[in-house]
Amino acid sequence: MATNFNNTNVKQTVVERFFEGVFSVSEQWAQAFDYRRNDIADLRISPITGVSSIPKWLGGDLPVQELEALTPQLVEYEKYGVQVRVDKYDAKDVPESTTTLPQRIGVATASTYAAKAAEVLAGAFSTQTTSVDGQALCSTTHTTAIGTRSNKLTTALDSAAIMAAIAMFRRWRDYQGLPRDVVAEGGFYLIVPPDLEEAAGQALGSAVTSAQNQLNMAGSYGIQTIVWNHLSDADNWFLVSRASSPLIFWERSAPDLQVQIDEDSKAGKYSLDFAISAAVSALPDGIVGSEV
């Protein structure tokens, strides 16, 4: 008796091939994102700030400072889905379709995830705004309780540009204006398009920066390079904190692949759906971007 789609082993093989396709696409980008799997209707990222200093206490009642609830970042998910039908006799004539098609669906799924995440960096200097001040994720005019701060460069990628970004992280101040040494919190990801792979290697991999054999400090921070082929701009690059990335990826519902037989046509039905979103956090802490 011939094997059909309702056979448990066949279904298991389909799922295995699907994930083979998923894992064949690099997910390195996800390391630089705050990856969430909250099973809720919408995701609210609510920054709470306050307590800018601890005042002297002269006895009696303690000095009172109020926490300030800032405007939350509201993230809404989007639904994705597809159904691919395979004629019964096409499947018989080309039996490889039971394995290659699920792989292809897996590749398309992983690519859709990556493309959605890449939208955040594509709009990092324009449309992707933080809810606290309404500025683009990477901007020279982020507002705080006491002034402004910048996490944007306009410098081509080299070791000096990396050090300029490091200096920004060293001098960073939080919303209340308190100094925050982001460098001391941990390492960084350098996210670049394929066009900048060589420049990234030269900026971080060289022991010296000039003919005078000056030490290349940029290579001493253990920065991990992520070359991301979903980034469309050939010149822009980003340095992202491992400890406090403001890049948000939300998997509201993981990929659900179902394989069934249509009762009327006898066609095999490969049905897939998932729900995801990508956004920036409410605050711009943890990233420096360069728009060249």
Short mmCIF file of C-alpha atoms in Angstrom, two decimals:
data_model
loop_
_atom_site.label_atom_id
_atom_site.label_comp_id
_atom_site.label_asym_id
_atom_site.label_seq_id
_atom_site.Cartn_x
_atom_site.Cartn_y
_atom_site.Cartn_z
CA MET A 1 0.00 0.00 0.00
CA ALA A 2 1.37 3.40 -0.95
CA THR A 3 2.26 5.95 1.73
CA ASN A 4 -0.02 8.99 1.93
CA PHE A 5 0.04 12.41 3.61
CA ASN A 6 -1.86 11.14 6.61
CA ASN A 7 0.96 8.78 7.56
CA THR A 8 2.56 9.94 10.83
CA ASN A 9 6.09 9.30 9.58
CA VAL A 10 5.46 11.36 6.47
CA LYS A 11 4.16 14.27 8.55
CA GLN A 12 7.20 14.05 10.80
CA THR A 13 9.47 14.13 7.76
CA VAL A 14 7.66 17.19 6.42
CA VAL A 15 8.17 19.05 9.70
CA GLU A 16 11.84 18.04 9.82
CA ARG A 17 12.39 19.27 6.28
CA PHE A 18 10.59 22.51 7.12
CA PHE A 19 13.00 23.27 9.94
CA GLU A 20 15.96 22.26 7.78
CA GLY A 21 14.84 25.07 5.50
CA VAL A 22 14.41 27.48 8.41
CA PHE A 23 17.87 26.80 9.78
CA SER A 24 19.51 27.09 6.37
CA VAL A 25 18.90 30.86 6.56
CA SER A 26 21.22 32.72 8.93
CA GLU A 27 19.53 33.85 12.14
CA GLN A 28 22.61 35.68 13.38
CA TRP A 29 20.66 38.93 13.26
CA ALA A 30 18.45 37.72 16.11
CA GLN A 31 21.38 37.93 18.54
CA ALA A 32 21.27 41.72 18.32
CA PHE A 33 17.52 41.92 19.02
CA ASP A 34 15.55 41.78 22.24
CA TYR A 35 13.64 38.68 21.08
CA ARG A 36 10.26 38.25 22.78
CA ARG A 37 7.63 35.54 22.66
CA ASN A 38 4.87 37.11 24.75
CA ASP A 39 1.50 35.47 24.10
CA ILE A 40 -0.55 38.65 24.44
CA ALA A 41 -2.75 40.82 22.24
CA ASP A 42 -0.28 43.69 22.03
CA LEU A 43 3.15 44.37 23.45
CA ARG A 44 3.67 47.45 25.58
CA ILE A 45 7.21 48.51 26.43
CA SER A 46 6.78 50.88 29.35
CA PRO A 47 9.86 52.80 30.47
CA ILE A 48 9.84 54.02 34.06
CA THR A 49 12.37 56.62 35.08
CA GLY A 50 13.01 58.94 37.98
CA VAL A 51 15.33 59.18 41.02
CA SER A 52 17.96 61.32 39.36
CA SER A 53 20.00 61.58 42.57
CA ILE A 54 19.98 60.55 46.22
CA PRO A 55 19.74 63.71 48.36
CA LYS A 56 21.24 64.19 51.79
CA TRP A 57 18.99 63.11 54.64
CA LEU A 58 18.96 65.31 57.70
CA GLY A 59 16.68 63.07 59.74
CA GLY A 60 12.90 63.02 60.01
CA ASP A 61 10.89 62.02 56.96
CA LEU A 62 12.91 60.77 54.01
CA PRO A 63 13.02 63.04 50.93
CA VAL A 64 10.42 61.95 48.38
CA GLN A 65 11.02 61.48 44.66
CA GLU A 66 8.34 60.26 42.28
CA LEU A 67 8.83 57.70 39.54
CA GLU A 68 7.91 59.06 36.13
CA ALA A 69 5.99 56.78 33.78
CA LEU A 70 6.93 57.80 30.27
CA THR A 71 4.97 57.15 27.08
CA PRO A 72 5.04 53.39 26.38
CA GLN A 73 5.97 51.91 23.04
CA LEU A 74 3.00 49.99 21.66
CA VAL A 75 3.90 47.10 19.36
CA GLU A 76 1.18 45.40 17.32
CA TYR A 77 1.71 42.09 15.57
CA GLU A 78 1.02 41.20 11.95
CA LYS A 79 -0.33 37.86 10.74
CA TYR A 80 1.33 35.93 7.91
CA GLY A 81 0.09 32.80 6.21
CA VAL A 82 0.13 30.70 3.06
CA GLN A 83 -1.31 27.46 1.73
CA VAL A 84 0.48 25.51 -0.98
CA ARG A 85 -1.45 22.76 -2.77
CA VAL A 86 0.19 19.81 -4.48
CA ASP A 87 -1.84 17.72 -6.89
CA LYS A 88 -2.02 14.08 -5.87
CA TYR A 89 -0.49 12.83 -9.10
CA ASP A 90 2.09 15.60 -9.27
CA ALA A 91 3.26 14.32 -5.90
CA LYS A 92 3.38 10.79 -7.29
CA ASP A 93 5.25 11.89 -10.41
CA VAL A 94 7.71 14.04 -8.42
CA PRO A 95 7.95 12.40 -4.98
CA GLU A 96 10.72 14.78 -3.93
CA SER A 97 8.04 17.43 -3.54
CA THR A 98 7.15 15.99 -0.15
CA THR A 99 10.60 17.02 1.11
CA THR A 100 11.74 19.91 -1.06
CA LEU A 101 8.51 21.89 -0.74
CA PRO A 102 8.54 21.95 3.09
CA GLN A 103 12.18 23.02 2.93
CA ARG A 104 11.28 25.83 0.59
CA ILE A 105 8.47 26.96 2.89
CA GLY A 106 10.97 26.92 5.75
CA VAL A 107 13.43 29.08 3.82
CA ALA A 108 10.66 31.55 2.96
CA THR A 109 9.57 31.68 6.61
CA ALA A 110 13.05 32.45 7.92
CA SER A 111 13.56 35.04 5.19
CA THR A 112 10.27 36.72 6.11
CA TYR A 113 11.37 36.92 9.75
CA ALA A 114 14.71 38.47 8.74
CA ALA A 115 13.11 40.94 6.33
CA LYS A 116 10.67 42.07 9.01
CA ALA A 117 13.48 42.62 11.50
CA ALA A 118 15.57 44.47 8.92
CA GLU A 119 12.77 47.03 8.52
CA VAL A 120 13.74 48.41 11.92
CA LEU A 121 17.27 49.31 10.84
CA ALA A 122 16.08 50.48 7.43
CA GLY A 123 14.04 53.13 9.24
CA ALA A 124 16.46 53.75 12.10
CA PHE A 125 17.20 57.30 10.91
CA SER A 126 13.64 58.18 9.90
CA THR A 127 10.44 56.22 10.48
CA GLN A 128 11.34 54.00 13.44
CA THR A 129 10.74 56.35 16.37
CA THR A 130 11.05 55.95 20.14
CA SER A 131 7.85 56.64 22.04
CA VAL A 132 9.48 58.76 24.74
CA ASP A 133 10.60 61.63 22.53
CA GLY A 134 9.22 60.81 19.07
CA GLN A 135 12.68 60.96 17.50
CA ALA A 136 14.12 58.42 15.08
CA LEU A 137 15.94 55.56 16.79
CA CYS A 138 19.31 57.06 15.81
CA SER A 139 19.16 60.82 16.15
CA THR A 140 21.28 63.78 17.21
CA THR A 141 18.36 65.34 19.11
CA HIS A 142 17.04 62.75 21.54
CA THR A 143 15.50 64.63 24.46
CA THR A 144 16.00 63.91 28.15
CA ALA A 145 14.69 65.42 31.34
CA ILE A 146 17.58 67.90 31.32
CA GLY A 147 18.58 68.35 27.66
CA THR A 148 19.44 66.36 24.57
CA ARG A 149 21.71 63.47 23.64
CA SER A 150 22.92 61.93 20.39
CA ASN A 151 23.42 58.38 19.17
CA LYS A 152 23.96 59.17 15.49
CA LEU A 153 27.13 59.48 13.44
CA THR A 154 27.65 60.38 9.78
CA THR A 155 31.01 58.65 9.42
CA ALA A 156 32.13 55.90 7.06
CA LEU A 157 33.06 52.66 8.79
CA ASP A 158 36.66 52.40 9.96
CA SER A 159 38.47 51.98 13.27
CA ALA A 160 38.21 55.70 14.07
CA ALA A 161 34.44 55.61 13.51
CA ILE A 162 34.14 52.60 15.82
CA MET A 163 36.03 54.51 18.51
CA ALA A 164 33.73 57.52 18.01
CA ALA A 165 30.75 55.23 18.67
CA ILE A 166 32.51 53.76 21.72
CA ALA A 167 33.07 57.28 23.02
CA MET A 168 29.35 58.00 22.64
CA PHE A 169 28.57 54.91 24.70
CA ARG A 170 31.11 55.94 27.34
CA ARG A 171 29.52 59.39 27.66
CA TRP A 172 25.92 58.21 27.39
CA ARG A 173 23.37 59.64 29.81
CA ASP A 174 20.03 58.08 30.64
CA TYR A 175 16.74 59.92 30.41
CA GLN A 176 17.22 61.50 33.84
CA GLY A 177 20.66 62.72 32.84
CA LEU A 178 22.66 60.25 34.92
CA PRO A 179 25.94 59.04 33.38
CA ARG A 180 25.67 55.49 32.02
CA ASP A 181 28.80 53.74 30.74
CA VAL A 182 27.28 51.35 28.21
CA VAL A 183 30.73 49.97 27.36
CA ALA A 184 31.12 48.68 30.92
CA GLU A 185 27.85 46.75 30.65
CA GLY A 186 29.22 44.25 28.12
CA GLY A 187 30.14 43.75 24.48
CA PHE A 188 28.69 44.91 21.19
CA TYR A 189 27.41 43.71 17.83
CA LEU A 190 28.54 45.55 14.72
CA ILE A 191 25.75 45.17 12.16
CA VAL A 192 26.74 45.84 8.56
CA PRO A 193 25.47 45.12 5.03
CA PRO A 194 27.59 42.81 2.82
CA ASP A 195 29.09 45.91 1.19
CA LEU A 196 30.84 46.79 4.47
CA GLU A 197 32.13 43.33 5.40
CA GLU A 198 35.67 44.16 4.33
CA ALA A 199 35.62 47.53 6.09
CA ALA A 200 34.36 45.85 9.27
CA GLY A 201 37.15 43.29 9.11
CA GLN A 202 39.75 45.98 8.63
CA ALA A 203 38.33 48.17 11.40
CA LEU A 204 38.25 45.39 13.99
CA GLY A 205 40.77 42.81 12.79
CA SER A 206 43.89 44.90 12.30
CA ALA A 207 46.34 45.07 15.19
CA VAL A 208 47.49 48.56 14.22
CA THR A 209 45.86 51.56 12.57
CA SER A 210 48.71 53.14 10.61
CA ALA A 211 52.24 52.83 9.31
CA GLN A 212 53.35 54.20 12.69
CA ASN A 213 52.09 50.95 14.27
CA GLN A 214 49.59 52.67 16.54
CA LEU A 215 47.46 50.22 18.53
CA ASN A 216 44.02 49.63 17.00
CA MET A 217 41.84 50.09 20.08
CA ALA A 218 38.69 49.30 18.11
CA GLY A 219 39.74 45.67 17.97
CA SER A 220 40.10 45.35 21.75
CA TYR A 221 36.41 45.39 22.70
CA GLY A 222 35.46 41.91 21.49
CA ILE A 223 32.94 43.31 19.02
CA GLN A 224 31.10 40.63 17.02
CA THR A 225 30.32 41.48 13.42
CA ILE A 226 26.95 40.54 11.94
CA VAL A 227 26.92 40.77 8.14
CA TRP A 228 23.23 40.99 7.23
CA ASN A 229 22.18 40.57 3.62
CA HIS A 230 18.72 41.98 4.32
CA LEU A 231 20.12 45.48 4.87
CA SER A 232 19.49 47.51 1.74
CA ASP A 233 21.70 50.55 2.38
CA ALA A 234 25.29 49.87 1.37
CA ASP A 235 26.90 52.44 3.70
CA ASN A 236 24.97 52.60 6.98
CA TRP A 237 26.20 50.62 9.97
CA PHE A 238 25.20 50.10 13.60
CA LEU A 239 26.90 49.29 16.90
CA VAL A 240 24.45 47.60 19.28
CA SER A 241 24.90 46.77 22.95
CA ARG A 242 24.65 43.11 23.89
CA ALA A 243 23.25 44.03 27.30
CA SER A 244 20.59 46.58 26.33
CA SER A 245 19.57 46.41 22.69
CA PRO A 246 16.68 48.72 21.76
CA LEU A 247 15.84 46.50 18.77
CA ILE A 248 12.67 44.51 19.46
CA PHE A 249 11.51 41.38 17.65
CA TRP A 250 8.23 39.88 18.80
CA GLU A 251 7.14 36.39 17.81
CA ARG A 252 3.49 36.51 18.82
CA SER A 253 2.77 33.08 17.34
CA ALA A 254 5.43 30.64 16.15
CA PRO A 255 5.17 29.02 12.70
CA ASP A 256 2.37 26.44 12.61
CA LEU A 257 2.70 24.06 9.66
CA GLN A 258 -0.18 21.70 8.93
CA VAL A 259 -0.28 19.01 6.22
CA GLN A 260 -3.69 17.74 5.13
CA ILE A 261 -5.46 16.07 2.22
CA ASP A 262 -8.28 17.94 0.51
CA GLU A 263 -11.30 15.64 0.60
CA ASP A 264 -12.57 16.75 -2.79
CA SER A 265 -9.45 17.17 -4.94
CA LYS A 266 -7.16 14.78 -3.03
CA ALA A 267 -4.48 17.44 -3.25
CA GLY A 268 -1.94 17.73 -0.46
CA LYS A 269 -2.34 21.00 1.43
CA TYR A 270 0.62 22.58 3.17
CA SER A 271 -0.79 25.32 5.40
CA LEU A 272 1.43 27.70 7.37
CA ASP A 273 0.76 30.72 9.55
CA PHE A 274 2.58 32.81 12.13
CA ALA A 275 2.40 36.26 13.70
CA ILE A 276 5.37 38.56 14.25
CA SER A 277 6.41 42.17 14.63
CA ALA A 278 9.59 44.22 14.86
CA ALA A 279 10.00 47.61 16.46
CA VAL A 280 12.27 49.84 18.50
CA SER A 281 12.13 50.24 22.23
CA ALA A 282 10.67 53.23 24.03
CA LEU A 283 14.16 54.63 24.67
CA PRO A 284 17.16 54.83 22.31
CA ASP A 285 19.64 53.41 24.84
CA GLY A 286 22.02 50.77 23.51
CA ILE A 287 22.62 51.69 19.87
CA VAL A 288 24.75 54.06 17.81
CA GLY A 289 24.04 54.25 14.09
CA SER A 290 25.95 55.93 11.29
CA GLU A 291 24.09 57.30 8.28
CA VAL A 292 26.66 57.89 5.58
#
